[in-house]
Amino acid sequence: MILGYKYPMKYLILSKKSRALFGIGIVAISIGLISKKIINYPA
């Protein structure tokens, strides 16, 4: 179900926040993966 159907204004505000958090999460994960590849922690 799409939340924006019932609450369009709240959904727009939440979608902006969720997009920002989602983008930050992707950046953090990508940095973590890249750093793991570069550093290569001892197993």
Short mmCIF file of C-alpha atoms in Angstrom, two decimals:
data_model
loop_
_atom_site.label_atom_id
_atom_site.label_comp_id
_atom_site.label_asym_id
_atom_site.label_seq_id
_atom_site.Cartn_x
_atom_site.Cartn_y
_atom_site.Cartn_z
CA MET A 1 0.00 0.00 0.00
CA ILE A 2 1.11 3.54 -0.73
CA LEU A 3 0.94 5.74 2.38
CA GLY A 4 0.68 8.88 0.21
CA TYR A 5 -2.83 7.83 -0.84
CA LYS A 6 -4.30 8.63 2.59
CA TYR A 7 -1.82 11.22 3.87
CA PRO A 8 -0.35 13.15 0.89
CA MET A 9 1.23 16.00 2.91
CA LYS A 10 2.72 13.79 5.61
CA TYR A 11 3.93 11.34 2.96
CA LEU A 12 5.71 14.11 1.04
CA ILE A 13 7.50 15.27 4.21
CA LEU A 14 8.39 11.70 5.19
CA SER A 15 9.50 10.86 1.65
CA LYS A 16 11.94 13.78 1.67
CA LYS A 17 13.36 12.65 5.02
CA SER A 18 13.41 9.00 3.96
CA ARG A 19 15.16 9.91 0.69
CA ALA A 20 17.81 11.83 2.62
CA LEU A 21 18.29 8.98 5.13
CA PHE A 22 18.27 6.43 2.29
CA GLY A 23 20.94 8.39 0.41
CA ILE A 24 23.09 8.74 3.54
CA GLY A 25 22.69 5.01 4.21
CA ILE A 26 23.78 4.11 0.67
CA VAL A 27 26.80 6.41 0.95
CA ALA A 28 27.74 4.94 4.35
CA ILE A 29 27.39 1.35 3.09
CA SER A 30 29.39 2.08 -0.08
CA ILE A 31 32.15 3.75 1.97
CA GLY A 32 32.21 0.74 4.31
CA LEU A 33 32.46 -1.73 1.42
CA ILE A 34 35.19 0.32 -0.30
CA SER A 35 37.18 0.67 2.93
CA LYS A 36 36.90 -3.09 3.53
CA LYS A 37 38.26 -3.77 0.03
CA ILE A 38 41.14 -1.31 0.51
CA ILE A 39 42.09 -2.17 4.12
CA ASN A 40 41.46 -5.97 3.99
CA TYR A 41 41.05 -6.78 7.70
CA PRO A 42 42.90 -9.93 8.87
CA ALA A 43 40.54 -12.89 9.03
#
